[in-house]
Amino acid sequence: MQDSVKPNGITPSQTVGPFFKYGLTPNGEYEWNDAFTNSTLTPDVTGERLRIEGKVFDGDGVAIPDCMLEIWQADAQGRFADPQDKRALPNASFRGFARCGTDKDGNYSFDTIKPGVVPDPDGKPQAPHLLVAVFARGMLRHLYTRIYFSDDAGLASDPVLALVPADRRATLIARREAAKPVYRLDLRVQGDEETVFFDV
Amino acid sequence: MTFIYPVDSNKAHPLPLSPDYKSSIKRAPHKPLIPMRHTLSELTGPVYGHETVREGDNDLTLQHKGEPLGERIIVHGHVFDEDGRGVPNSLVEIWQANACGRYVHVRDQHPAPLDPNFTGAGRTQSDAAGYYRFVTIKPGAYPWGNHHNAWRPAHIHLSVFGHSFVTRLVTQMYFPGDPLFAFDPIFNSVPDEKARMRMVSSFDLDNTQPEWALCYRFDIVLRGKNATPMENT
């Protein structure tokens, strides 16, 4: 009978709090194994391998040492490892999800591949991007943002970036470091350079 | 089945800035969130492999040589979508304080004892009907520095995934009748009382195991409705 009752609304969010590390991102420091790491890489994954790194800052410009970031992205062909993406490639072990806790200085990093192009609801191409969920003590609900790539030719025509005031778009674009497959983007929860967060 | 995720459902969540919860003041965005239509990126989400959840990961009382101290409890329920359909194969992760209200986290310096037989982390995957189950110890209340004489009501932290990246939920499950509810700014950050009470588990006598463990039921409702409902069309 339980299953036939229509719920009256969703379960509200609560903060991840300051003490999630041993459960969600133990990283060898606690007696618990990691369900996820900060890498999406698998032996069979194709595409350009890269690292994305940066820091997360609070409203005082102080680095947040107890933040958790999660990323979700398509593979290099722009397909998601989810059967709901009817175009999915069934045999690749790439999953496209990773999780990282910031360190004591607020640093995060992800090892991944550059995703391919994913269409928007009208079939228009979106520039390659990752979705990011940001969790921390003090955040009663996680925040959603995106990470784009500074050297991608599709940025100018991306339909989601087009929704963002031009002077704030840089907060979503990771800058490629010279001659290295490393991109850098800091996240700022408040301030003049406050990161763009989406209402999704 | 194709799901839609009306943004309106998010009204159940706390507002980002909830000044009584001091940590939210410097960690809530000042600028409005930017609305956008969901693309395939938002409408899909991670699928887990067999290596993600190991046998026994849902029993927090069996992770060490001995049994942890405290009140053994069963916590179970369903992961539902907004139409009341079970959400199958959803990862559910939990973490919590021990029976004395102490976390193993190095930053928790509350002067209550650690339990060498309790870490306080667990995970499981909902079954085909959305059902999940944990065995654990009832966590204690604990003090925190938010304001004078601040105590958190006993709670278990939960992390749930669901059908897509926008169904991602991190929340806290509370226990019925806790006298600390009225004084807790995190619990009360949810403005609607009915929504707030959806974070409170119910005592489940039918599934309490005689001579062994009390049972609490906690159903988790994630975003997501059928895009093409059969009724009322």
Short mmCIF file of C-alpha atoms in Angstrom, two decimals:
data_model
loop_
_atom_site.label_atom_id
_atom_site.label_comp_id
_atom_site.label_asym_id
_atom_site.label_seq_id
_atom_site.Cartn_x
_atom_site.Cartn_y
_atom_site.Cartn_z
CA MET A 1 0.00 0.00 0.00
CA GLN A 2 2.89 2.25 0.85
CA ASP A 3 3.86 2.37 -2.81
CA SER A 4 0.47 3.68 -3.97
CA VAL A 5 0.48 6.78 -1.76
CA LYS A 6 1.25 9.91 -3.74
CA PRO A 7 3.78 12.04 -1.85
CA ASN A 8 2.87 15.61 -0.96
CA GLY A 9 6.22 17.04 -1.94
CA ILE A 10 9.90 16.32 -2.04
CA THR A 11 12.20 15.76 0.89
CA PRO A 12 13.90 19.08 1.69
CA SER A 13 17.65 19.50 1.53
CA GLN A 14 19.85 20.00 4.58
CA THR A 15 23.49 21.00 4.70
CA VAL A 16 26.17 18.38 4.20
CA GLY A 17 27.70 19.82 7.39
CA PRO A 18 31.35 19.90 8.45
CA PHE A 19 31.80 16.18 9.12
CA PHE A 20 31.06 14.41 5.83
CA LYS A 21 34.64 13.53 4.93
CA TYR A 22 34.83 10.10 6.59
CA GLY A 23 31.61 9.05 4.87
CA LEU A 24 31.76 10.69 1.42
CA THR A 25 35.42 11.51 0.69
CA PRO A 26 37.56 9.43 3.12
CA ASN A 27 40.53 9.29 0.73
CA GLY A 28 42.45 6.81 2.87
CA GLU A 29 42.23 8.92 6.04
CA TYR A 30 39.37 7.00 7.64
CA GLU A 31 38.31 3.36 7.96
CA TRP A 32 35.93 3.54 5.03
CA ASN A 33 36.40 3.09 1.30
CA ASP A 34 35.72 5.69 -1.34
CA ALA A 35 32.69 5.07 -3.53
CA PHE A 36 34.04 7.73 -5.89
CA THR A 37 37.32 9.50 -6.56
CA ASN A 38 38.18 12.77 -8.24
CA SER A 39 38.86 10.99 -11.53
CA THR A 40 36.45 9.87 -14.24
CA LEU A 41 39.27 8.21 -16.20
CA THR A 42 38.95 4.56 -17.15
CA PRO A 43 41.44 2.48 -19.16
CA ASP A 44 39.19 2.45 -22.21
CA VAL A 45 38.19 6.10 -22.19
CA THR A 46 38.85 8.05 -25.36
CA GLY A 47 39.27 11.80 -25.71
CA GLU A 48 41.62 14.49 -24.50
CA ARG A 49 42.72 13.83 -20.92
CA LEU A 50 42.96 16.90 -18.76
CA ARG A 51 42.98 18.16 -15.21
CA ILE A 52 40.68 20.87 -13.82
CA GLU A 53 41.79 22.54 -10.62
CA GLY A 54 41.06 25.57 -8.48
CA LYS A 55 39.98 26.82 -5.09
CA VAL A 56 36.62 27.50 -3.50
CA PHE A 57 36.17 30.77 -1.58
CA ASP A 58 33.53 32.06 0.84
CA GLY A 59 32.13 35.60 1.13
CA ASP A 60 35.20 36.84 3.02
CA GLY A 61 37.49 35.53 0.29
CA VAL A 62 38.60 32.78 2.66
CA ALA A 63 39.23 29.36 1.12
CA ILE A 64 36.64 26.73 2.09
CA PRO A 65 38.41 23.63 3.42
CA ASP A 66 35.22 21.61 3.99
CA CYS A 67 33.62 21.75 0.56
CA MET A 68 32.68 18.83 -1.70
CA LEU A 69 32.35 19.15 -5.46
CA GLU A 70 30.78 16.62 -7.80
CA ILE A 71 30.99 16.66 -11.58
CA TRP A 72 28.79 15.02 -14.20
CA GLN A 73 29.70 15.05 -17.86
CA ALA A 74 29.36 13.41 -21.25
CA ASP A 75 32.08 11.34 -22.89
CA ALA A 76 34.21 12.62 -25.75
CA GLN A 77 31.39 11.83 -28.19
CA GLY A 78 28.95 13.91 -26.15
CA ARG A 79 27.06 10.88 -24.84
CA PHE A 80 26.10 10.20 -21.23
CA ALA A 81 26.69 6.89 -19.48
CA ASP A 82 23.02 6.68 -18.54
CA PRO A 83 20.40 4.57 -20.33
CA GLN A 84 18.17 7.67 -20.37
CA ASP A 85 20.53 8.99 -23.03
CA LYS A 86 19.19 6.83 -25.85
CA ARG A 87 22.35 7.51 -27.83
CA ALA A 88 24.57 6.04 -25.09
CA LEU A 89 27.46 3.76 -25.97
CA PRO A 90 26.69 0.63 -23.98
CA ASN A 91 30.16 -0.90 -23.78
CA ALA A 92 32.42 1.85 -22.48
CA SER A 93 33.28 1.75 -18.76
CA PHE A 94 33.43 5.56 -18.61
CA ARG A 95 30.80 6.83 -16.17
CA GLY A 96 31.35 10.58 -16.23
CA PHE A 97 30.88 11.17 -12.51
CA ALA A 98 33.52 12.18 -9.95
CA ARG A 99 33.66 13.66 -6.45
CA CYS A 100 36.32 15.72 -4.70
CA GLY A 101 36.60 17.16 -1.19
CA THR A 102 38.59 20.39 -0.95
CA ASP A 103 41.85 20.21 1.00
CA LYS A 104 42.82 22.41 3.97
CA ASP A 105 43.63 25.26 1.57
CA GLY A 106 40.36 24.98 -0.34
CA ASN A 107 41.88 23.29 -3.39
CA TYR A 108 39.98 20.88 -5.61
CA SER A 109 41.03 18.97 -8.71
CA PHE A 110 39.47 16.57 -11.20
CA ASP A 111 41.15 14.29 -13.69
CA THR A 112 38.86 13.75 -16.62
CA ILE A 113 38.46 14.09 -20.37
CA LYS A 114 37.11 16.93 -22.40
CA PRO A 115 33.46 16.09 -23.06
CA GLY A 116 31.93 16.25 -26.50
CA VAL A 117 29.07 18.43 -27.67
CA VAL A 118 25.65 17.85 -26.07
CA PRO A 119 22.49 19.32 -27.66
CA ASP A 120 20.17 21.73 -25.87
CA PRO A 121 16.38 21.05 -25.88
CA ASP A 122 16.08 22.60 -29.37
CA GLY A 123 18.90 20.47 -30.73
CA LYS A 124 21.33 23.38 -30.75
CA PRO A 125 24.89 22.40 -29.79
CA GLN A 126 26.15 23.37 -26.35
CA ALA A 127 29.86 24.00 -25.93
CA PRO A 128 31.64 21.20 -24.02
CA HIS A 129 30.92 21.58 -20.31
CA LEU A 130 30.79 19.79 -16.99
CA LEU A 131 27.95 20.13 -14.51
CA VAL A 132 29.15 20.86 -10.99
CA ALA A 133 27.31 20.43 -7.69
CA VAL A 134 28.81 22.33 -4.74
CA PHE A 135 28.20 21.12 -1.17
CA ALA A 136 29.50 22.65 2.08
CA ARG A 137 28.74 23.46 5.67
CA GLY A 138 26.69 26.66 5.54
CA MET A 139 25.03 25.66 2.26
CA LEU A 140 21.56 24.43 3.14
CA ARG A 141 21.18 23.13 -0.39
CA HIS A 142 23.93 22.35 -2.85
CA LEU A 143 24.56 24.82 -5.67
CA TYR A 144 24.69 23.99 -9.37
CA THR A 145 27.19 25.54 -11.71
CA ARG A 146 28.98 24.60 -14.96
CA ILE A 147 32.58 24.51 -16.11
CA TYR A 148 33.42 25.40 -19.73
CA PHE A 149 36.83 25.40 -21.45
CA SER A 150 38.56 28.67 -22.37
CA ASP A 151 40.03 27.42 -25.65
CA ASP A 152 36.82 25.98 -27.06
CA ALA A 153 35.51 27.55 -30.25
CA GLY A 154 31.87 26.92 -29.28
CA LEU A 155 31.71 29.29 -26.30
CA ALA A 156 30.39 32.23 -28.30
CA SER A 157 27.35 30.30 -29.50
CA ASP A 158 26.59 28.30 -26.35
CA PRO A 159 22.87 28.75 -25.51
CA VAL A 160 23.35 28.49 -21.74
CA LEU A 161 26.24 30.96 -21.55
CA ALA A 162 24.01 33.28 -23.59
CA LEU A 163 21.60 33.40 -20.60
CA VAL A 164 24.38 34.74 -18.38
CA PRO A 165 25.22 38.48 -18.29
CA ALA A 166 28.37 38.93 -20.39
CA ASP A 167 30.41 40.29 -17.48
CA ARG A 168 29.75 37.17 -15.40
CA ARG A 169 30.49 34.49 -18.01
CA ALA A 170 34.17 34.27 -17.07
CA THR A 171 33.15 32.72 -13.73
CA LEU A 172 32.09 29.61 -15.67
CA ILE A 173 35.11 29.26 -17.94
CA ALA A 174 38.20 27.33 -16.85
CA ARG A 175 41.37 28.87 -18.27
CA ARG A 176 43.83 26.58 -19.99
CA GLU A 177 47.30 26.87 -18.49
CA ALA A 178 50.05 27.33 -21.05
CA ALA A 179 51.29 24.13 -22.70
CA LYS A 180 49.73 21.81 -20.12
CA PRO A 181 46.47 19.90 -20.27
CA VAL A 182 45.47 21.71 -17.08
CA TYR A 183 42.54 24.09 -16.72
CA ARG A 184 42.02 26.38 -13.76
CA LEU A 185 38.82 27.81 -12.29
CA ASP A 186 38.19 29.20 -8.81
CA LEU A 187 34.66 29.19 -7.41
CA ARG A 188 33.48 32.16 -5.35
CA VAL A 189 30.26 31.93 -3.38
CA GLN A 190 29.93 35.72 -3.00
CA GLY A 191 31.68 38.93 -4.05
CA ASP A 192 32.37 40.85 -7.27
CA GLU A 193 33.41 37.68 -9.03
CA GLU A 194 30.64 35.54 -7.57
CA THR A 195 30.33 32.30 -9.55
CA VAL A 196 27.19 31.96 -11.63
CA PHE A 197 24.88 29.37 -10.10
CA PHE A 198 21.89 27.99 -11.98
CA ASP A 199 18.31 27.47 -10.88
CA VAL A 200 17.79 23.98 -12.25
CA MET B 1 9.80 6.52 -18.90
CA THR B 2 10.71 10.16 -19.41
CA PHE B 3 10.87 12.37 -16.36
CA ILE B 4 10.44 16.08 -15.94
CA TYR B 5 11.72 18.07 -12.97
CA PRO B 6 9.57 21.13 -12.30
CA VAL B 7 11.69 23.81 -10.63
CA ASP B 8 8.68 24.68 -8.45
CA SER B 9 9.27 21.55 -6.41
CA ASN B 10 12.46 23.16 -5.10
CA LYS B 11 10.31 25.47 -2.97
CA ALA B 12 10.40 22.75 -0.31
CA HIS B 13 14.13 23.39 0.18
CA PRO B 14 15.60 25.91 2.61
CA LEU B 15 16.44 29.36 1.27
CA PRO B 16 20.21 29.61 0.76
CA LEU B 17 20.54 32.39 3.33
CA SER B 18 19.10 31.44 6.70
CA PRO B 19 20.74 33.96 9.08
CA ASP B 20 19.95 32.00 12.26
CA TYR B 21 22.32 29.38 10.84
CA LYS B 22 25.47 31.50 11.06
CA SER B 23 27.56 29.54 8.57
CA SER B 24 25.06 30.34 5.81
CA ILE B 25 25.85 34.07 5.96
CA LYS B 26 29.18 33.85 4.14
CA ARG B 27 28.32 30.78 2.11
CA ALA B 28 25.02 31.69 0.42
CA PRO B 29 25.22 33.34 -3.01
CA HIS B 30 24.18 37.00 -3.09
CA LYS B 31 23.18 37.10 -6.75
CA PRO B 32 20.01 35.36 -7.95
CA LEU B 33 20.35 31.90 -9.45
CA ILE B 34 20.04 31.96 -13.23
CA PRO B 35 17.07 30.00 -14.56
CA MET B 36 17.62 27.71 -17.56
CA ARG B 37 15.88 24.88 -19.36
CA HIS B 38 17.09 21.39 -18.54
CA THR B 39 19.30 19.92 -21.24
CA LEU B 40 20.44 16.32 -21.56
CA SER B 41 23.25 17.22 -19.14
CA GLU B 42 20.76 17.96 -16.35
CA LEU B 43 18.32 15.18 -17.31
CA THR B 44 20.84 12.33 -17.01
CA GLY B 45 22.78 11.13 -14.01
CA PRO B 46 25.37 8.65 -12.81
CA VAL B 47 24.79 4.90 -12.80
CA TYR B 48 26.88 2.85 -10.37
CA GLY B 49 28.72 -0.40 -10.75
CA HIS B 50 28.77 -3.46 -8.53
CA GLU B 51 31.99 -2.19 -6.94
CA THR B 52 30.23 0.89 -5.54
CA VAL B 53 28.35 -0.97 -2.81
CA ARG B 54 29.87 -4.00 -1.10
CA GLU B 55 28.06 -6.75 0.80
CA GLY B 56 27.45 -5.54 4.35
CA ASP B 57 28.00 -1.83 3.65
CA ASN B 58 24.46 -1.16 4.91
CA ASP B 59 25.16 -2.56 8.41
CA LEU B 60 27.14 -0.02 10.43
CA THR B 61 27.22 -2.33 13.46
CA LEU B 62 29.38 -4.97 11.77
CA GLN B 63 32.33 -2.93 10.52
CA HIS B 64 34.67 -3.60 13.45
CA LYS B 65 35.79 -6.43 15.76
CA GLY B 66 33.10 -5.78 18.34
CA GLU B 67 29.61 -4.33 18.37
CA PRO B 68 29.25 -0.58 18.87
CA LEU B 69 27.66 0.76 22.05
CA GLY B 70 24.24 2.36 21.91
CA GLU B 71 20.74 1.62 20.79
CA ARG B 72 20.73 -0.65 17.73
CA ILE B 73 18.18 0.51 15.15
CA ILE B 74 16.90 -0.38 11.70
CA VAL B 75 16.35 2.55 9.32
CA HIS B 76 14.44 1.68 6.19
CA GLY B 77 12.09 3.10 3.63
CA HIS B 78 11.65 3.83 -0.04
CA VAL B 79 13.20 6.29 -2.39
CA PHE B 80 10.21 7.72 -4.30
CA ASP B 81 9.75 10.18 -7.13
CA GLU B 82 7.11 12.93 -6.90
CA ASP B 83 4.46 10.64 -8.39
CA GLY B 84 5.10 8.08 -5.66
CA ARG B 85 6.93 5.60 -7.88
CA GLY B 86 9.88 3.82 -6.32
CA VAL B 87 13.26 5.00 -7.63
CA PRO B 88 15.25 1.84 -8.33
CA ASN B 89 19.02 1.41 -8.02
CA SER B 90 19.57 4.75 -6.34
CA LEU B 91 22.72 5.06 -4.28
CA VAL B 92 22.00 6.02 -0.66
CA GLU B 93 24.98 7.01 1.48
CA ILE B 94 24.75 7.80 5.20
CA TRP B 95 27.06 9.18 7.87
CA GLN B 96 26.36 9.99 11.49
CA ALA B 97 27.65 10.56 15.02
CA ASN B 98 27.94 7.66 17.46
CA ALA B 99 25.57 7.01 20.37
CA CYS B 100 27.35 9.70 22.43
CA GLY B 101 26.95 12.34 19.75
CA ARG B 102 30.59 12.20 18.62
CA TYR B 103 31.77 11.97 14.99
CA VAL B 104 35.00 10.19 14.08
CA HIS B 105 35.85 13.26 11.96
CA VAL B 106 39.13 14.80 13.25
CA ARG B 107 37.54 18.23 13.45
CA ASP B 108 34.89 17.08 15.93
CA GLN B 109 36.32 17.92 19.36
CA HIS B 110 33.11 17.48 21.38
CA PRO B 111 34.28 15.93 24.69
CA ALA B 112 32.32 12.72 24.32
CA PRO B 113 33.96 9.33 23.78
CA LEU B 114 34.71 7.81 20.41
CA ASP B 115 33.59 4.21 19.98
CA PRO B 116 36.36 1.98 18.55
CA ASN B 117 33.64 -0.23 17.11
CA PHE B 118 31.80 2.48 15.23
CA THR B 119 32.85 4.55 12.24
CA GLY B 120 29.38 5.80 11.31
CA ALA B 121 29.47 5.52 7.51
CA GLY B 122 27.35 3.27 5.32
CA ARG B 123 25.88 2.94 1.87
CA THR B 124 23.38 0.87 -0.04
CA GLN B 125 21.48 0.86 -3.30
CA SER B 126 17.69 0.94 -3.46
CA ASP B 127 16.17 -2.23 -4.95
CA ALA B 128 13.86 -2.50 -7.96
CA ALA B 129 10.98 -1.06 -5.90
CA GLY B 130 13.07 1.76 -4.47
CA TYR B 131 13.39 0.08 -1.05
CA TYR B 132 16.52 0.55 1.08
CA ARG B 133 17.53 -0.59 4.57
CA PHE B 134 20.31 0.15 7.06
CA VAL B 135 21.21 -1.27 10.47
CA THR B 136 22.99 1.22 12.70
CA ILE B 137 23.11 2.82 16.16
CA LYS B 138 20.86 5.69 17.17
CA PRO B 139 23.07 8.78 17.08
CA GLY B 140 23.24 11.13 20.06
CA ALA B 141 22.51 14.85 20.11
CA TYR B 142 25.61 17.04 20.26
CA PRO B 143 26.55 20.65 21.01
CA TRP B 144 27.78 23.08 18.38
CA GLY B 145 28.97 26.68 18.36
CA ASN B 146 26.21 28.36 16.38
CA HIS B 147 24.79 30.19 19.43
CA HIS B 148 24.76 29.89 23.21
CA ASN B 149 23.76 26.39 24.34
CA ALA B 150 23.18 25.18 20.79
CA TRP B 151 22.51 21.46 20.34
CA ARG B 152 21.76 19.59 17.16
CA PRO B 153 18.81 17.19 17.33
CA ALA B 154 19.90 13.60 16.74
CA HIS B 155 20.13 13.01 13.00
CA ILE B 156 21.54 10.79 10.28
CA HIS B 157 23.02 12.49 7.19
CA LEU B 158 21.84 11.03 3.87
CA SER B 159 23.11 11.48 0.33
CA VAL B 160 20.85 10.24 -2.48
CA PHE B 161 21.21 10.34 -6.27
CA GLY B 162 18.01 9.37 -8.12
CA HIS B 163 17.29 9.56 -11.85
CA SER B 164 19.30 12.61 -12.85
CA PHE B 165 21.90 15.13 -11.71
CA VAL B 166 19.09 17.52 -10.70
CA THR B 167 17.54 14.94 -8.36
CA ARG B 168 20.69 14.90 -6.26
CA LEU B 169 19.76 15.30 -2.60
CA VAL B 170 21.76 15.65 0.60
CA THR B 171 19.57 15.84 3.67
CA GLN B 172 19.29 14.81 7.32
CA MET B 173 16.88 12.33 8.84
CA TYR B 174 15.58 13.22 12.29
CA PHE B 175 13.85 11.14 14.97
CA PRO B 176 10.23 11.66 16.00
CA GLY B 177 9.42 13.83 18.99
CA ASP B 178 12.88 15.33 19.47
CA PRO B 179 12.64 18.22 21.99
CA LEU B 180 15.47 20.04 20.18
CA PHE B 181 13.51 20.66 16.94
CA ALA B 182 12.20 24.06 18.04
CA PHE B 183 15.71 25.36 18.76
CA ASP B 184 17.62 24.06 15.72
CA PRO B 185 18.23 26.62 12.94
CA ILE B 186 19.23 23.94 10.43
CA PHE B 187 15.99 21.97 10.89
CA ASN B 188 14.00 25.23 10.87
CA SER B 189 15.72 26.52 7.72
CA VAL B 190 12.96 24.69 5.85
CA PRO B 191 10.21 27.31 5.88
CA ASP B 192 7.16 25.09 5.37
CA GLU B 193 6.19 23.03 8.40
CA LYS B 194 4.81 20.12 6.37
CA ALA B 195 8.03 19.99 4.37
CA ARG B 196 10.04 20.14 7.58
CA MET B 197 8.17 17.17 8.98
CA ARG B 198 9.10 15.16 5.88
CA MET B 199 12.63 15.07 7.33
CA VAL B 200 11.38 13.31 10.46
CA SER B 201 11.32 9.52 10.43
CA SER B 202 8.42 7.60 11.96
CA PHE B 203 8.70 4.87 14.56
CA ASP B 204 7.85 1.56 12.87
CA LEU B 205 6.64 -0.99 15.40
CA ASP B 206 5.61 -3.50 12.71
CA ASN B 207 9.19 -3.79 11.54
CA THR B 208 10.82 -3.51 14.95
CA GLN B 209 12.56 -6.81 15.57
CA PRO B 210 11.67 -8.32 18.94
CA GLU B 211 14.61 -8.75 21.32
CA TRP B 212 16.91 -7.04 18.80
CA ALA B 213 16.30 -3.56 17.35
CA LEU B 214 13.81 -0.70 17.11
CA CYS B 215 12.85 0.31 13.58
CA TYR B 216 12.35 3.73 12.01
CA ARG B 217 10.83 4.37 8.58
CA PHE B 218 12.14 7.17 6.42
CA ASP B 219 10.79 7.63 2.92
CA ILE B 220 12.81 9.92 0.69
CA VAL B 221 10.97 11.80 -2.06
CA LEU B 222 13.15 13.04 -4.91
CA ARG B 223 12.22 15.40 -7.71
CA GLY B 224 10.80 13.86 -10.86
CA LYS B 225 7.36 13.41 -12.44
CA ASN B 226 6.27 11.35 -15.40
CA ALA B 227 6.47 13.60 -18.45
CA THR B 228 3.37 11.98 -19.97
CA PRO B 229 0.96 11.09 -17.15
CA MET B 230 -1.83 8.69 -18.15
CA GLU B 231 -4.41 10.25 -15.85
CA ASN B 232 -5.96 13.73 -16.12
CA THR B 233 -4.91 14.17 -19.74
#
